[in-house]
Short mmCIF file of C-alpha atoms in Angstrom, two decimals:
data_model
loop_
_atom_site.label_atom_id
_atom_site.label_comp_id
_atom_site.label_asym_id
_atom_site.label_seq_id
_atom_site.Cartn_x
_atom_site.Cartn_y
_atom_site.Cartn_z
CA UNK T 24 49.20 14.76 -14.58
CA UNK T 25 48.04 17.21 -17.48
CA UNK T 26 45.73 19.83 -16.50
CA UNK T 27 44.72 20.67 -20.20
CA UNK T 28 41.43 18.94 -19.90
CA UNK T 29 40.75 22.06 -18.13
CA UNK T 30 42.01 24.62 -20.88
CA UNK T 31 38.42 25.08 -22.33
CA UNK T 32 36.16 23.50 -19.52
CA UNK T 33 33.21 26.00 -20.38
CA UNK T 34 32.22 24.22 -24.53
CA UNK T 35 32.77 21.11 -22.23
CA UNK T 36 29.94 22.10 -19.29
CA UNK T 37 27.61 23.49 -22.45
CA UNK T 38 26.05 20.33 -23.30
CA UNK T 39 24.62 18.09 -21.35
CA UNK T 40 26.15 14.83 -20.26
CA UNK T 41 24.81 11.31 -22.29
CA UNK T 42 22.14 9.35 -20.18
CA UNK T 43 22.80 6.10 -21.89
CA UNK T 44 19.84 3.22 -21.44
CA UNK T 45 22.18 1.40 -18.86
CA UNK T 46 22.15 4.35 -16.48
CA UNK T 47 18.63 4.21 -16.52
CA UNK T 48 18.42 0.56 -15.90
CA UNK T 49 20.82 0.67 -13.16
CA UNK T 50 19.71 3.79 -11.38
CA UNK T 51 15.98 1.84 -11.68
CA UNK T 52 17.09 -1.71 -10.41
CA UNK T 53 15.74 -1.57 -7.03
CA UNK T 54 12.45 -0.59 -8.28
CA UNK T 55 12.41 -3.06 -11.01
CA UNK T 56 13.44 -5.48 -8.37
CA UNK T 57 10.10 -4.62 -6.09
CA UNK T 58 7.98 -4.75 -9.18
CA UNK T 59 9.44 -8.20 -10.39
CA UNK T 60 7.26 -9.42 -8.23
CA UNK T 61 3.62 -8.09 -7.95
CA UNK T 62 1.27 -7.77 -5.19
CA UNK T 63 -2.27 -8.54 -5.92
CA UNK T 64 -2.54 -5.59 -7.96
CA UNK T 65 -5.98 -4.50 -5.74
CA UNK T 66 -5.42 -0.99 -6.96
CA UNK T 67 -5.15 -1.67 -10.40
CA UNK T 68 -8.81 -3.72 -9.98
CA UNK T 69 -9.95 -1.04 -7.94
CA UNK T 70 -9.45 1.58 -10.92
CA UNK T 71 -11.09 -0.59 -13.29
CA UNK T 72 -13.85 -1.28 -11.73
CA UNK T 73 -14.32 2.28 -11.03
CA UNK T 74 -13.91 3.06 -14.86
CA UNK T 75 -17.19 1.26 -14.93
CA UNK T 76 -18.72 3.72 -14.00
CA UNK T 77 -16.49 6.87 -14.70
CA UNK T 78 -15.78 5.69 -18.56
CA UNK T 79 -12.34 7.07 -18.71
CA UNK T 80 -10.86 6.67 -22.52
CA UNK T 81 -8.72 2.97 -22.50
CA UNK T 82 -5.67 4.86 -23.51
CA UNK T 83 -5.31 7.26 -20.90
CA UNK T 84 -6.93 4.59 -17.92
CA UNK T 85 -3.68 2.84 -18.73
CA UNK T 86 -1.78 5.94 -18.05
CA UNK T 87 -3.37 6.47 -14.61
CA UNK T 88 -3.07 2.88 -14.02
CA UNK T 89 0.49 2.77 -14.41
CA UNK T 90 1.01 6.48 -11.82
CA UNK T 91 -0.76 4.68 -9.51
CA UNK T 92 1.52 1.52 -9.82
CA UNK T 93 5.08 3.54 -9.96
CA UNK T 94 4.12 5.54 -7.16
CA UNK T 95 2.95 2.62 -4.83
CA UNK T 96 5.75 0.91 -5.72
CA UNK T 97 7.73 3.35 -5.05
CA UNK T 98 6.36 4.59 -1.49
CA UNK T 99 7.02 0.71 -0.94
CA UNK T 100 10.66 0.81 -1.20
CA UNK T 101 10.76 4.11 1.28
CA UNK T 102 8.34 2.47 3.74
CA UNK T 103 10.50 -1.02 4.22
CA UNK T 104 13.25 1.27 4.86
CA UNK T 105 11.10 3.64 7.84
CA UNK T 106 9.89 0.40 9.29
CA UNK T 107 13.23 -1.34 8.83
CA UNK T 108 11.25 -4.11 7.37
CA UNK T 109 13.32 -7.93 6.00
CA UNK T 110 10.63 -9.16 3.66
CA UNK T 111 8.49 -7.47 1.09
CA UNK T 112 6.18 -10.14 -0.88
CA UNK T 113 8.03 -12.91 0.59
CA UNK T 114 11.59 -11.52 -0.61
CA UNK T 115 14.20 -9.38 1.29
CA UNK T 116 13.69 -5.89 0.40
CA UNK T 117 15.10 -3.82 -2.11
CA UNK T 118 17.16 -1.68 0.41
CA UNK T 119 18.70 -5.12 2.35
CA UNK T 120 20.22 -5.70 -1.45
CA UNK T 121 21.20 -2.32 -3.09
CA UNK T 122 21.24 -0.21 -0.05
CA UNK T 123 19.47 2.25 1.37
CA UNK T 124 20.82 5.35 -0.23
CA UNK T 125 20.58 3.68 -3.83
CA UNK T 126 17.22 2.55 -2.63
CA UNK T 127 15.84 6.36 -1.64
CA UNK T 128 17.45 7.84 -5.12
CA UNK T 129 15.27 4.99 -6.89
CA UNK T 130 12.33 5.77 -5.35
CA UNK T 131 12.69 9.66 -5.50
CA UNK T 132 13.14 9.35 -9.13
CA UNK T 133 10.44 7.22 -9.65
CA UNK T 134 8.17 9.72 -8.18
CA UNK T 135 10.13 12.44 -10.66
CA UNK T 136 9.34 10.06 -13.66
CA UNK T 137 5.33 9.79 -12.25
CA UNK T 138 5.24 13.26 -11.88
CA UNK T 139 6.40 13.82 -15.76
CA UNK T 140 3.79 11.08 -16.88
CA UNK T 141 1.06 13.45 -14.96
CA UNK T 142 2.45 16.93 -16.59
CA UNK T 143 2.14 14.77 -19.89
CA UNK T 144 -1.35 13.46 -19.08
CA UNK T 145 -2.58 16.81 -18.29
CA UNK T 146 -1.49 18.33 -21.10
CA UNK T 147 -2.86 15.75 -24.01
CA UNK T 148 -5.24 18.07 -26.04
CA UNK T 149 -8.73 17.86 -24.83
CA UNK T 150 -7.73 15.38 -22.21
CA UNK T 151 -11.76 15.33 -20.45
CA UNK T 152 -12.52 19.00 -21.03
CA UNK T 153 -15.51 18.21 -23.30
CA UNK T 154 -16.80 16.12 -20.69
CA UNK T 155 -16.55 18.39 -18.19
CA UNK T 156 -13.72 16.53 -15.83
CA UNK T 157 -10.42 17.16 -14.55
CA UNK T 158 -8.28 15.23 -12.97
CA UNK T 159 -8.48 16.51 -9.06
CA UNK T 160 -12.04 15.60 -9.64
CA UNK T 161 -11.74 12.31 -11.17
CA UNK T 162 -13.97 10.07 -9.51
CA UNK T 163 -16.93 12.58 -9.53
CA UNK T 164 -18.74 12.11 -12.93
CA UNK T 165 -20.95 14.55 -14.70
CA UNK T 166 -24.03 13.25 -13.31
CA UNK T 167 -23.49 14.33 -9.84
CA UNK T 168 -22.50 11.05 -8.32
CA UNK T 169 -19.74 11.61 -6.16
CA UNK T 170 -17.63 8.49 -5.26
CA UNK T 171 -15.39 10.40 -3.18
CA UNK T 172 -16.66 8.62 0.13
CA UNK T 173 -17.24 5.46 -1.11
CA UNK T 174 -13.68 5.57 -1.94
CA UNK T 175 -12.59 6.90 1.10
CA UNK T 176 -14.85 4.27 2.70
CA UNK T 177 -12.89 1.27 0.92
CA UNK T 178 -9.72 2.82 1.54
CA UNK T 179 -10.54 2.36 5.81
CA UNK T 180 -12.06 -0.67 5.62
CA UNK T 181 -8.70 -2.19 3.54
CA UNK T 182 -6.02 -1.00 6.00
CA UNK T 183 -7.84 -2.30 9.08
CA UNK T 184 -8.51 -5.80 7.42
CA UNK T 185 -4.43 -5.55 6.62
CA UNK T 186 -3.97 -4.42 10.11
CA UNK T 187 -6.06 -8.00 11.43
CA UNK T 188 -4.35 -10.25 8.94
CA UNK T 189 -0.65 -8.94 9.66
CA UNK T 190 -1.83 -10.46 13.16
CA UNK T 191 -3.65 -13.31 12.02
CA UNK T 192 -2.97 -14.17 8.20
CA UNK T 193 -0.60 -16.97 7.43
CA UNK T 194 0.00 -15.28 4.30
CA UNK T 195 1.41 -12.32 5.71
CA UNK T 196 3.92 -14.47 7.62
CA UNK T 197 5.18 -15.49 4.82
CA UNK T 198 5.32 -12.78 2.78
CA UNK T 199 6.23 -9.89 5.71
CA UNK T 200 7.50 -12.07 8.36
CA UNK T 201 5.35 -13.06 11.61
CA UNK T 202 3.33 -9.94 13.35
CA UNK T 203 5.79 -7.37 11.66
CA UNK T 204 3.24 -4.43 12.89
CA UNK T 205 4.84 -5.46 16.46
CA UNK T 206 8.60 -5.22 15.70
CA UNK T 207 7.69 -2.31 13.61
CA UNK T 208 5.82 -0.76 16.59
CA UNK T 209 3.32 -0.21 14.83
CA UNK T 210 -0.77 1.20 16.36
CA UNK T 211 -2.03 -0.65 14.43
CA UNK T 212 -6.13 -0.97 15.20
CA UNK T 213 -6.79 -3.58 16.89
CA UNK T 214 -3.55 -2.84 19.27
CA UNK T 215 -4.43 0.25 20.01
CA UNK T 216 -8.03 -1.35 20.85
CA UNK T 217 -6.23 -3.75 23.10
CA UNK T 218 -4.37 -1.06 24.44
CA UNK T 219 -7.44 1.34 25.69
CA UNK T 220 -9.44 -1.66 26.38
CA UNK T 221 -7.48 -2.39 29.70
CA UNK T 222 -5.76 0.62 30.52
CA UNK T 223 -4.59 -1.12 33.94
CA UNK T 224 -2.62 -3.30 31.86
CA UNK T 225 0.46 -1.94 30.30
CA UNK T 226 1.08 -5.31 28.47
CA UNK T 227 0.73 -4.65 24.96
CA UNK T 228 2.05 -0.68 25.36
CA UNK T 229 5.51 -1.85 26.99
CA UNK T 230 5.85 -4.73 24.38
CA UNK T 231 5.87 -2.68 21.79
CA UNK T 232 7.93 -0.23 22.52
CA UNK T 233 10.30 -3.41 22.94
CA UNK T 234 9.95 -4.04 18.91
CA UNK T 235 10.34 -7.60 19.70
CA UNK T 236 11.76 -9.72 16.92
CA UNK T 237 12.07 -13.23 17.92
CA UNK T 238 8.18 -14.93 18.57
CA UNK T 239 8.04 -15.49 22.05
CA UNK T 240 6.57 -12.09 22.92
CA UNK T 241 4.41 -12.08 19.44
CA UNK T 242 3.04 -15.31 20.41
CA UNK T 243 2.40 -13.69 24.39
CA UNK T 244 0.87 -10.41 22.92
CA UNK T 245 -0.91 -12.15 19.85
CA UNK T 246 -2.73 -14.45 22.28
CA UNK T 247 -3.30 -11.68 24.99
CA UNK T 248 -5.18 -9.51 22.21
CA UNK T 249 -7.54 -12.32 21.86
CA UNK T 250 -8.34 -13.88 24.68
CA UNK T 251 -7.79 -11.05 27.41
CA UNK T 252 -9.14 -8.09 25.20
CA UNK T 253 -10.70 -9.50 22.55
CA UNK T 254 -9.27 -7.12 20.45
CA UNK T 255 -9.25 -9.50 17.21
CA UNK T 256 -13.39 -10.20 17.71
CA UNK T 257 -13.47 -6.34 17.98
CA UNK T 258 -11.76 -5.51 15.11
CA UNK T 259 -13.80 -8.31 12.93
CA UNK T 260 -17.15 -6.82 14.32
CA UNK T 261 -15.74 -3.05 12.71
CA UNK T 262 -14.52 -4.58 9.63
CA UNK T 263 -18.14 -6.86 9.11
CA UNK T 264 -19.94 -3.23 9.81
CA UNK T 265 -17.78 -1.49 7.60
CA UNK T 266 -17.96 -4.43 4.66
CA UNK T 267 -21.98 -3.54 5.00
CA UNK T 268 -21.96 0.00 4.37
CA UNK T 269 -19.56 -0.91 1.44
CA UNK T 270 -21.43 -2.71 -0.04
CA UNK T 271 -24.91 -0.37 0.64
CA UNK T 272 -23.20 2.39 -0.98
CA UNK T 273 -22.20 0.29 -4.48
CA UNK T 274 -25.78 -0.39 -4.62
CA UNK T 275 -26.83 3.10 -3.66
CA UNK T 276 -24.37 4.37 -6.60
CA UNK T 277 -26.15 1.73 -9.38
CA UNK T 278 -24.24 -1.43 -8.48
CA UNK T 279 -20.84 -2.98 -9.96
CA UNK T 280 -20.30 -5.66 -10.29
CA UNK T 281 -16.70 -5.74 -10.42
CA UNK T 282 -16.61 -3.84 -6.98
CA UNK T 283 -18.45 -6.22 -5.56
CA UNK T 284 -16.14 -8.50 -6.63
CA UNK T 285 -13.26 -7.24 -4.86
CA UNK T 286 -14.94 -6.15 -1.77
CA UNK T 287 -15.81 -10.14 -1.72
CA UNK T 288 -12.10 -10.96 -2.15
CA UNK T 289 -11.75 -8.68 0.67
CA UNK T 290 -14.77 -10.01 2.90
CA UNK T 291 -13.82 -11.13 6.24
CA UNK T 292 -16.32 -13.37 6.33
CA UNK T 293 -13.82 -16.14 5.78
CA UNK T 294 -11.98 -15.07 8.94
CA UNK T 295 -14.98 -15.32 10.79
CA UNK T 296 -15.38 -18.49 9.17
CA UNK T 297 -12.49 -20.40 10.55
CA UNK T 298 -10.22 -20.03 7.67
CA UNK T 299 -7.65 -18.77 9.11
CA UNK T 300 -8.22 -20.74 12.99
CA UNK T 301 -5.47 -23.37 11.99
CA UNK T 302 -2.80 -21.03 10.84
CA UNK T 303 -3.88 -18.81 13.93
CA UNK T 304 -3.40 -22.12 16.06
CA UNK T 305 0.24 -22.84 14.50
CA UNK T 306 1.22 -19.13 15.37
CA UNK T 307 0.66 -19.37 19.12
CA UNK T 308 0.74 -23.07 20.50
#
């Protein structure tokens, strides 16, 4: 074999090798696999109906917009991988398909890709500085409203409603499998309130530490949370409490209307009810 592809390797490592459009769509398939199939893009509603308020220029809301999707997306593809998860929207995961080293490099240079969008973003020519904002204080406007908790407040109030309906939703069974937070092991809220509201009974602790996968135990633990602990009543009570204050501080703020709308998308109310008593039924008789 000739060696005089070596005889002038240094012109050769000078210029930088091709990245054709192909090795862009390749390295990018698992993402464009996970976003193939939306969620119900709450984020994306959540930062327009903010933009109600904060009046962010149309051009650059669709920049943030899009961050926010390729870096949810891509924390997505690293967290079915930590949590060893099978289903993602009612699909297998990206990493069960391309692997999870492909998988990792995807998301990693997703986040690379975000991160240039932001550098770009923050460097458009006036981008907010007559207004007086910047973009680590983006949801306070120049008025002194600061939306910071409210925020914050939503943020809460969504993961423990997705903690409940991972338990309880019939939706979630069929898009993440049945009671994934217990073969993921998760404490999630209202386990851990089952879990400190008997601590004589090591039921729920010792189960899931077992990351059970087939639904006996599920079906044990699901019905042991509600009827034993009442952990499900619990975490409804929190989540009605917490849909209140919501709602108390829109108002507070000057109202939206398209906040409201969400946080009635959201609303447990439903839950309480009896929407979701049948599918609840199937699950553990």
């Amino acid at each position: 074999m000739s060696t005089r592809y070596y005889d002038n390797i240094l012109s050769k490592l000078e210029s930088f090798p091709s990245w054709s459009p192909q090795n862009e769509s390749v390295l990018l398939e698992p993402y464009t696999y996970i976003t193939s199939n939306p969620g119900k893009e709450i984020r994306g509603r959540l930062i327009d109906a903010f933009n109600l308020w904060l009046e962010v220029p149309t051009s650059k809301l669709a920049v943030i917009s899009r961050l926010v999707s390729m870096l949810h997306s891509a924390s997505l593809l690293i967290d079915d991988i930590e949590d060893d998860s099978q289903l993602r929207r009612g699909q297998p995961v990206a990493h069960k398909i391309y692997g999870v080293p492909q998988t990792i490099n995807t998301a990693n240079y997703v986040f690379f890709l975000a991160y240039q969008e932001l550098i770009a973003l923050r460097d458009q020519d006036d981008f907010e500085s007559k207004r007086g904002q910047r973009l680590d204080a983006i949801v306070t406007v120049t008025d002194g409203r600061d939306y910071v908790p409210l925020v914050n407040l939503i943020g809460v109030y969504f993961q423990i409603r997705d903690d409940l309906m991972n338990l309880l939703g019939s939706e979630y069974t069929k898009n993440k499998g049945f009671a994934e937070d217990l073969t993921e092991g998760k404490f999630s809220f209202p386990v851990v309130h089952s879990i400190h509201a008997d601590k004589t009974n090591h039921q729920v602790l010792n189960i899931l530490q077992k990351r059970p996968t087939t639904p006996t135990l599920k079906i044990h633990t699901i019905d042991y949370m509600r009827t034993r602990t009442k952990s499900f009543e619990y975490t409804l009570m929190v989540l009605e409490r917490l849909e209140d204050q919501t709602r108390k501080e829109i108002r507070r703020l000057g109202g939206n209307a398209k906040l409201e709308g969400i946080i009635d998308f959201l609303s447990v109310q439903p839950i309480r009810d009896g929407a979701y008593t049948e599918s609840l039924a199937e699950n553990i008789h």
